[in-house]
Amino acid sequence: MDTDWVEWHRGYDSPTSPLSRRLEVVRRDLRRALGTSPSEPGGTRRLVSICAGDGRDALPVIAEHDRRVRALLVELDPVLARRARETADDLGLPAVEVRVADAGDAATYVGVRPAHVLLACGVFGNIDAGDVRRTVAALPALLAPGGIVIWTRARGDGDTDLSLRVRALFAEHGFTELSFTSPDDARFRVGMHRLAGPVRHSLTGRLFTFR
């Protein structure tokens, strides 16, 4: 059965839930990324959030940066996308675009300028291992030189923490790890990596499909 993503977001309603705790880590790392990533002359930074949901991880942090962030939030669910658009409007963020589209389709990013910061939260735990590899390998095509990626992954149910595989893939594809948060009392993991290798200029086909 397909996941009801609107219902899934209700997990944020409890301030002590794992989702709420993860959210605070992502926001913390995003503040750091927006303060240390490359930027355009004048300090403007471009942000892309894939599978952005209702934008609650990115939008409040963007609002703290005095409108110096131009953002694209990509979300397939129209209800969540509408909520993100309404929040952006309420926060006075005219430089935020919310696009109802499939973030796993490379065609979605045609014409999108490379990001200084990219969020891939709630993605890697919902796609298979081949798609994880393909997506990490594709990220340099979405980033400006030195761009930063913030990603999340639950550790999984077995003895092996599956987030370790994601960390290894980032290292394999030219990224330097800036931080990795793995609470002992929770299953969520949050990584932040900077692109140290070359950018790519080609992005085609399908990156991932949610299971």
mmCIF file of C-alpha atoms in Angstrom:
data_model
loop_
_atom_site.group_PDB
_atom_site.id
_atom_site.type_symbol
_atom_site.label_atom_id
_atom_site.label_comp_id
_atom_site.label_asym_id
_atom_site.label_seq_id
_atom_site.Cartn_x
_atom_site.Cartn_y
_atom_site.Cartn_z
ATOM 1 C CA MET A 1 0.000 0.000 0.000
ATOM 2 C CA ASP A 2 1.281 3.474 -0.882
ATOM 3 C CA THR A 3 2.259 5.656 2.053
ATOM 4 C CA ASP A 4 -0.114 8.474 2.958
ATOM 5 C CA TRP A 5 2.508 11.206 3.240
ATOM 6 C CA VAL A 6 0.075 13.759 4.610
ATOM 7 C CA GLU A 7 -0.745 11.386 7.455
ATOM 8 C CA TRP A 8 2.957 10.542 7.879
ATOM 9 C CA HIS A 9 3.685 14.202 8.607
ATOM 10 C CA ARG A 10 1.468 14.013 11.692
ATOM 11 C CA GLY A 11 4.457 12.438 13.409
ATOM 12 C CA TYR A 12 5.804 15.964 13.764
ATOM 13 C CA ASP A 13 2.880 16.932 16.009
ATOM 14 C CA SER A 14 4.614 15.510 19.080
ATOM 15 C CA PRO A 15 7.617 17.658 20.065
ATOM 16 C CA THR A 16 9.399 14.605 21.511
ATOM 17 C CA SER A 17 8.858 12.273 18.554
ATOM 18 C CA PRO A 18 11.860 11.009 16.557
ATOM 19 C CA LEU A 19 10.640 13.061 13.583
ATOM 20 C CA SER A 20 10.576 16.247 15.651
ATOM 21 C CA ARG A 21 14.019 15.524 17.044
ATOM 22 C CA ARG A 22 15.344 14.852 13.546
ATOM 23 C CA LEU A 23 13.765 18.075 12.334
ATOM 24 C CA GLU A 24 15.700 20.091 14.896
ATOM 25 C CA VAL A 25 18.977 18.489 13.799
ATOM 26 C CA VAL A 26 18.251 19.197 10.128
ATOM 27 C CA ARG A 27 17.402 22.818 10.900
ATOM 28 C CA ARG A 28 20.576 23.179 12.953
ATOM 29 C CA ASP A 29 22.692 21.782 10.133
ATOM 30 C CA LEU A 30 20.899 23.931 7.562
ATOM 31 C CA ARG A 31 21.699 27.064 9.546
ATOM 32 C CA ARG A 32 25.329 26.041 9.521
ATOM 33 C CA ALA A 33 25.261 25.184 5.807
ATOM 34 C CA LEU A 34 23.692 28.501 4.836
ATOM 35 C CA GLY A 35 26.382 30.276 6.817
ATOM 36 C CA THR A 36 29.346 28.400 5.364
ATOM 37 C CA SER A 37 28.449 27.265 1.853
ATOM 38 C CA PRO A 38 29.614 29.098 -1.282
ATOM 39 C CA SER A 39 27.377 31.933 -2.410
ATOM 40 C CA GLU A 40 26.749 34.379 -5.190
ATOM 41 C CA PRO A 41 28.290 37.878 -5.015
ATOM 42 C CA GLY A 42 26.369 39.703 -2.320
ATOM 43 C CA GLY A 43 25.839 36.565 -0.254
ATOM 44 C CA THR A 44 22.814 35.086 -2.029
ATOM 45 C CA ARG A 45 22.621 31.297 -1.865
ATOM 46 C CA ARG A 46 20.527 28.852 -3.867
ATOM 47 C CA LEU A 47 18.844 25.974 -2.065
ATOM 48 C CA VAL A 48 17.112 22.922 -3.506
ATOM 49 C CA SER A 49 15.036 20.571 -1.357
ATOM 50 C CA ILE A 50 14.027 17.274 -2.961
ATOM 51 C CA CYS A 51 10.931 15.470 -1.629
ATOM 52 C CA ALA A 52 10.431 18.638 0.375
ATOM 53 C CA GLY A 53 7.125 17.740 2.033
ATOM 54 C CA ASP A 54 5.518 20.794 3.567
ATOM 55 C CA GLY A 55 8.868 22.562 3.796
ATOM 56 C CA ARG A 56 8.994 22.712 7.570
ATOM 57 C CA ASP A 57 12.685 21.816 7.662
ATOM 58 C CA ALA A 58 13.799 24.545 5.268
ATOM 59 C CA LEU A 59 11.333 27.423 5.304
ATOM 60 C CA PRO A 60 11.740 28.704 8.895
ATOM 61 C CA VAL A 61 15.520 28.656 8.489
ATOM 62 C CA ILE A 62 15.355 30.437 5.142
ATOM 63 C CA ALA A 63 13.244 33.130 6.808
ATOM 64 C CA GLU A 64 16.117 33.794 9.237
ATOM 65 C CA HIS A 65 18.481 34.724 6.403
ATOM 66 C CA ASP A 66 17.081 38.097 5.416
ATOM 67 C CA ARG A 67 15.820 36.901 2.012
ATOM 68 C CA ARG A 68 19.319 36.030 0.826
ATOM 69 C CA VAL A 69 18.231 32.495 -0.086
ATOM 70 C CA ARG A 70 16.577 31.596 -3.375
ATOM 71 C CA ALA A 71 14.986 28.186 -2.956
ATOM 72 C CA LEU A 72 13.292 25.487 -4.989
ATOM 73 C CA LEU A 73 11.206 22.954 -3.065
ATOM 74 C CA VAL A 74 10.206 19.887 -5.096
ATOM 75 C CA GLU A 75 7.269 17.872 -3.768
ATOM 76 C CA LEU A 76 4.971 15.454 -5.602
ATOM 77 C CA ASP A 77 2.061 15.469 -3.129
ATOM 78 C CA PRO A 78 -0.128 18.472 -3.981
ATOM 79 C CA VAL A 79 -1.492 18.840 -0.440
ATOM 80 C CA LEU A 80 1.975 19.042 1.094
ATOM 81 C CA ALA A 81 3.169 21.323 -1.702
ATOM 82 C CA ARG A 82 0.226 23.668 -1.087
ATOM 83 C CA ARG A 83 1.077 23.792 2.613
ATOM 84 C CA ALA A 84 4.674 24.645 1.757
ATOM 85 C CA ARG A 85 3.544 27.429 -0.560
ATOM 86 C CA GLU A 86 1.223 28.838 2.108
ATOM 87 C CA THR A 87 3.996 28.752 4.707
ATOM 88 C CA ALA A 88 6.414 30.493 2.354
ATOM 89 C CA ASP A 89 3.821 33.188 1.722
ATOM 90 C CA ASP A 90 3.103 33.580 5.452
ATOM 91 C CA LEU A 91 6.834 33.966 6.125
ATOM 92 C CA GLY A 92 7.214 36.541 3.369
ATOM 93 C CA LEU A 93 9.513 34.482 1.147
ATOM 94 C CA PRO A 94 8.878 35.501 -2.470
ATOM 95 C CA ALA A 95 12.149 33.901 -3.614
ATOM 96 C CA VAL A 96 10.883 30.410 -2.738
ATOM 97 C CA GLU A 97 9.426 28.318 -5.549
ATOM 98 C CA VAL A 98 7.376 25.251 -4.650
ATOM 99 C CA ARG A 99 7.194 22.900 -7.604
ATOM 100 C CA VAL A 100 4.704 20.009 -7.699
ATOM 101 C CA ALA A 101 6.850 17.465 -9.511
ATOM 102 C CA ASP A 102 8.615 14.121 -9.254
ATOM 103 C CA ALA A 103 11.962 14.709 -7.545
ATOM 104 C CA GLY A 104 13.209 11.353 -8.813
ATOM 105 C CA ASP A 105 12.934 12.396 -12.461
ATOM 106 C CA ALA A 106 15.977 14.225 -13.836
ATOM 107 C CA ALA A 107 13.701 16.207 -16.152
ATOM 108 C CA THR A 108 12.343 18.040 -13.100
ATOM 109 C CA TYR A 109 15.665 19.890 -12.785
ATOM 110 C CA VAL A 110 16.023 21.109 -16.351
ATOM 111 C CA GLY A 111 16.898 24.790 -16.165
ATOM 112 C CA VAL A 112 17.486 24.728 -12.401
ATOM 113 C CA ARG A 113 20.679 26.540 -11.441
ATOM 114 C CA PRO A 114 23.169 24.582 -9.330
ATOM 115 C CA ALA A 115 22.462 24.700 -5.618
ATOM 116 C CA HIS A 116 24.789 25.904 -2.897
ATOM 117 C CA VAL A 117 22.804 23.792 -0.411
ATOM 118 C CA LEU A 118 20.683 20.728 -1.168
ATOM 119 C CA LEU A 119 18.347 18.884 1.208
ATOM 120 C CA ALA A 120 17.665 15.181 0.662
ATOM 121 C CA CYS A 121 15.653 14.424 3.781
ATOM 122 C CA GLY A 122 13.313 11.448 3.959
ATOM 123 C CA VAL A 123 14.611 10.088 0.656
ATOM 124 C CA PHE A 124 17.259 7.389 1.162
ATOM 125 C CA GLY A 125 15.153 5.276 3.521
ATOM 126 C CA ASN A 126 12.327 5.045 0.980
ATOM 127 C CA ILE A 127 14.244 3.907 -2.102
ATOM 128 C CA ASP A 128 16.210 0.764 -2.881
ATOM 129 C CA ALA A 129 19.988 0.428 -2.688
ATOM 130 C CA GLY A 130 20.511 0.886 -6.417
ATOM 131 C CA ASP A 131 18.533 4.108 -6.410
ATOM 132 C CA VAL A 132 20.478 5.386 -3.403
ATOM 133 C CA ARG A 133 23.725 4.821 -5.281
ATOM 134 C CA ARG A 134 22.364 6.418 -8.450
ATOM 135 C CA THR A 135 21.057 9.453 -6.569
ATOM 136 C CA VAL A 136 24.244 10.147 -4.612
ATOM 137 C CA ALA A 137 26.242 9.797 -7.828
ATOM 138 C CA ALA A 138 23.931 12.321 -9.528
ATOM 139 C CA LEU A 139 24.043 14.996 -6.833
ATOM 140 C CA PRO A 140 27.212 16.718 -8.151
ATOM 141 C CA ALA A 141 25.166 17.647 -11.228
ATOM 142 C CA LEU A 142 22.764 19.600 -9.005
ATOM 143 C CA LEU A 143 25.412 21.415 -6.975
ATOM 144 C CA ALA A 144 27.644 24.433 -7.341
ATOM 145 C CA PRO A 145 31.326 23.844 -6.577
ATOM 146 C CA GLY A 146 31.704 23.293 -2.848
ATOM 147 C CA GLY A 147 27.965 22.825 -2.416
ATOM 148 C CA ILE A 148 26.625 21.153 0.720
ATOM 149 C CA VAL A 149 24.162 18.252 0.974
ATOM 150 C CA ILE A 150 22.147 17.502 4.110
ATOM 151 C CA TRP A 151 20.548 14.051 4.117
ATOM 152 C CA THR A 152 18.702 11.725 6.473
ATOM 153 C CA ARG A 153 18.400 7.973 6.837
ATOM 154 C CA ALA A 154 17.097 5.658 9.553
ATOM 155 C CA ARG A 155 19.605 3.059 10.683
ATOM 156 C CA GLY A 156 17.403 0.120 9.545
ATOM 157 C CA ASP A 157 16.226 -2.972 11.386
ATOM 158 C CA GLY A 158 19.236 -5.294 11.138
ATOM 159 C CA ASP A 159 22.577 -5.357 12.892
ATOM 160 C CA THR A 160 24.176 -3.100 10.278
ATOM 161 C CA ASP A 161 23.431 0.611 10.382
ATOM 162 C CA LEU A 162 22.326 1.283 6.799
ATOM 163 C CA SER A 163 23.269 4.930 7.041
ATOM 164 C CA LEU A 164 26.922 3.844 6.975
ATOM 165 C CA ARG A 165 26.451 2.760 3.368
ATOM 166 C CA VAL A 166 25.152 6.209 2.476
ATOM 167 C CA ARG A 167 28.162 7.854 4.109
ATOM 168 C CA ALA A 168 30.475 5.593 2.114
ATOM 169 C CA LEU A 169 28.720 6.531 -1.132
ATOM 170 C CA PHE A 170 29.202 10.226 -0.474
ATOM 171 C CA ALA A 171 32.902 9.640 0.106
ATOM 172 C CA GLU A 172 33.078 7.577 -3.094
ATOM 173 C CA HIS A 173 31.534 10.368 -5.150
ATOM 174 C CA GLY A 174 33.775 13.234 -4.108
ATOM 175 C CA PHE A 175 32.184 14.538 -0.910
ATOM 176 C CA THR A 176 33.801 15.443 2.400
ATOM 177 C CA GLU A 177 31.803 14.751 5.547
ATOM 178 C CA LEU A 178 31.160 17.853 7.664
ATOM 179 C CA SER A 179 29.020 16.235 10.350
ATOM 180 C CA PHE A 180 27.093 13.079 11.147
ATOM 181 C CA THR A 181 24.467 12.921 13.902
ATOM 182 C CA SER A 182 23.508 9.483 15.236
ATOM 183 C CA PRO A 183 21.776 9.599 18.633
ATOM 184 C CA ASP A 184 22.161 6.495 20.787
ATOM 185 C CA ASP A 185 18.514 6.645 21.806
ATOM 186 C CA ALA A 186 16.979 7.158 18.342
ATOM 187 C CA ARG A 187 17.122 5.510 14.939
ATOM 188 C CA PHE A 188 17.436 8.603 12.782
ATOM 189 C CA ARG A 189 20.721 9.723 11.251
ATOM 190 C CA VAL A 190 21.536 13.118 9.710
ATOM 191 C CA GLY A 191 24.591 13.656 7.533
ATOM 192 C CA MET A 192 26.092 16.804 6.053
ATOM 193 C CA HIS A 193 28.638 16.591 3.233
ATOM 194 C CA ARG A 194 30.447 19.143 1.096
ATOM 195 C CA LEU A 195 31.243 18.501 -2.568
ATOM 196 C CA ALA A 196 35.037 18.464 -2.758
ATOM 197 C CA GLY A 197 35.287 16.837 -6.174
ATOM 198 C CA PRO A 198 34.225 18.225 -9.547
ATOM 199 C CA VAL A 199 30.671 19.165 -10.423
ATOM 200 C CA ARG A 200 28.902 17.324 -13.218
ATOM 201 C CA HIS A 201 26.988 18.894 -16.052
ATOM 202 C CA SER A 202 24.734 16.049 -17.146
ATOM 203 C CA LEU A 203 21.638 14.727 -15.419
ATOM 204 C CA THR A 204 19.336 12.367 -17.295
ATOM 205 C CA GLY A 205 16.880 9.568 -16.697
ATOM 206 C CA ARG A 206 15.412 8.427 -13.404
ATOM 207 C CA LEU A 207 17.286 8.931 -10.179
ATOM 208 C CA PHE A 208 14.945 7.094 -7.841
ATOM 209 C CA THR A 209 11.463 5.739 -7.291
ATOM 210 C CA PHE A 210 9.837 5.523 -3.883
ATOM 211 C CA ARG A 211 9.046 1.988 -2.819
#
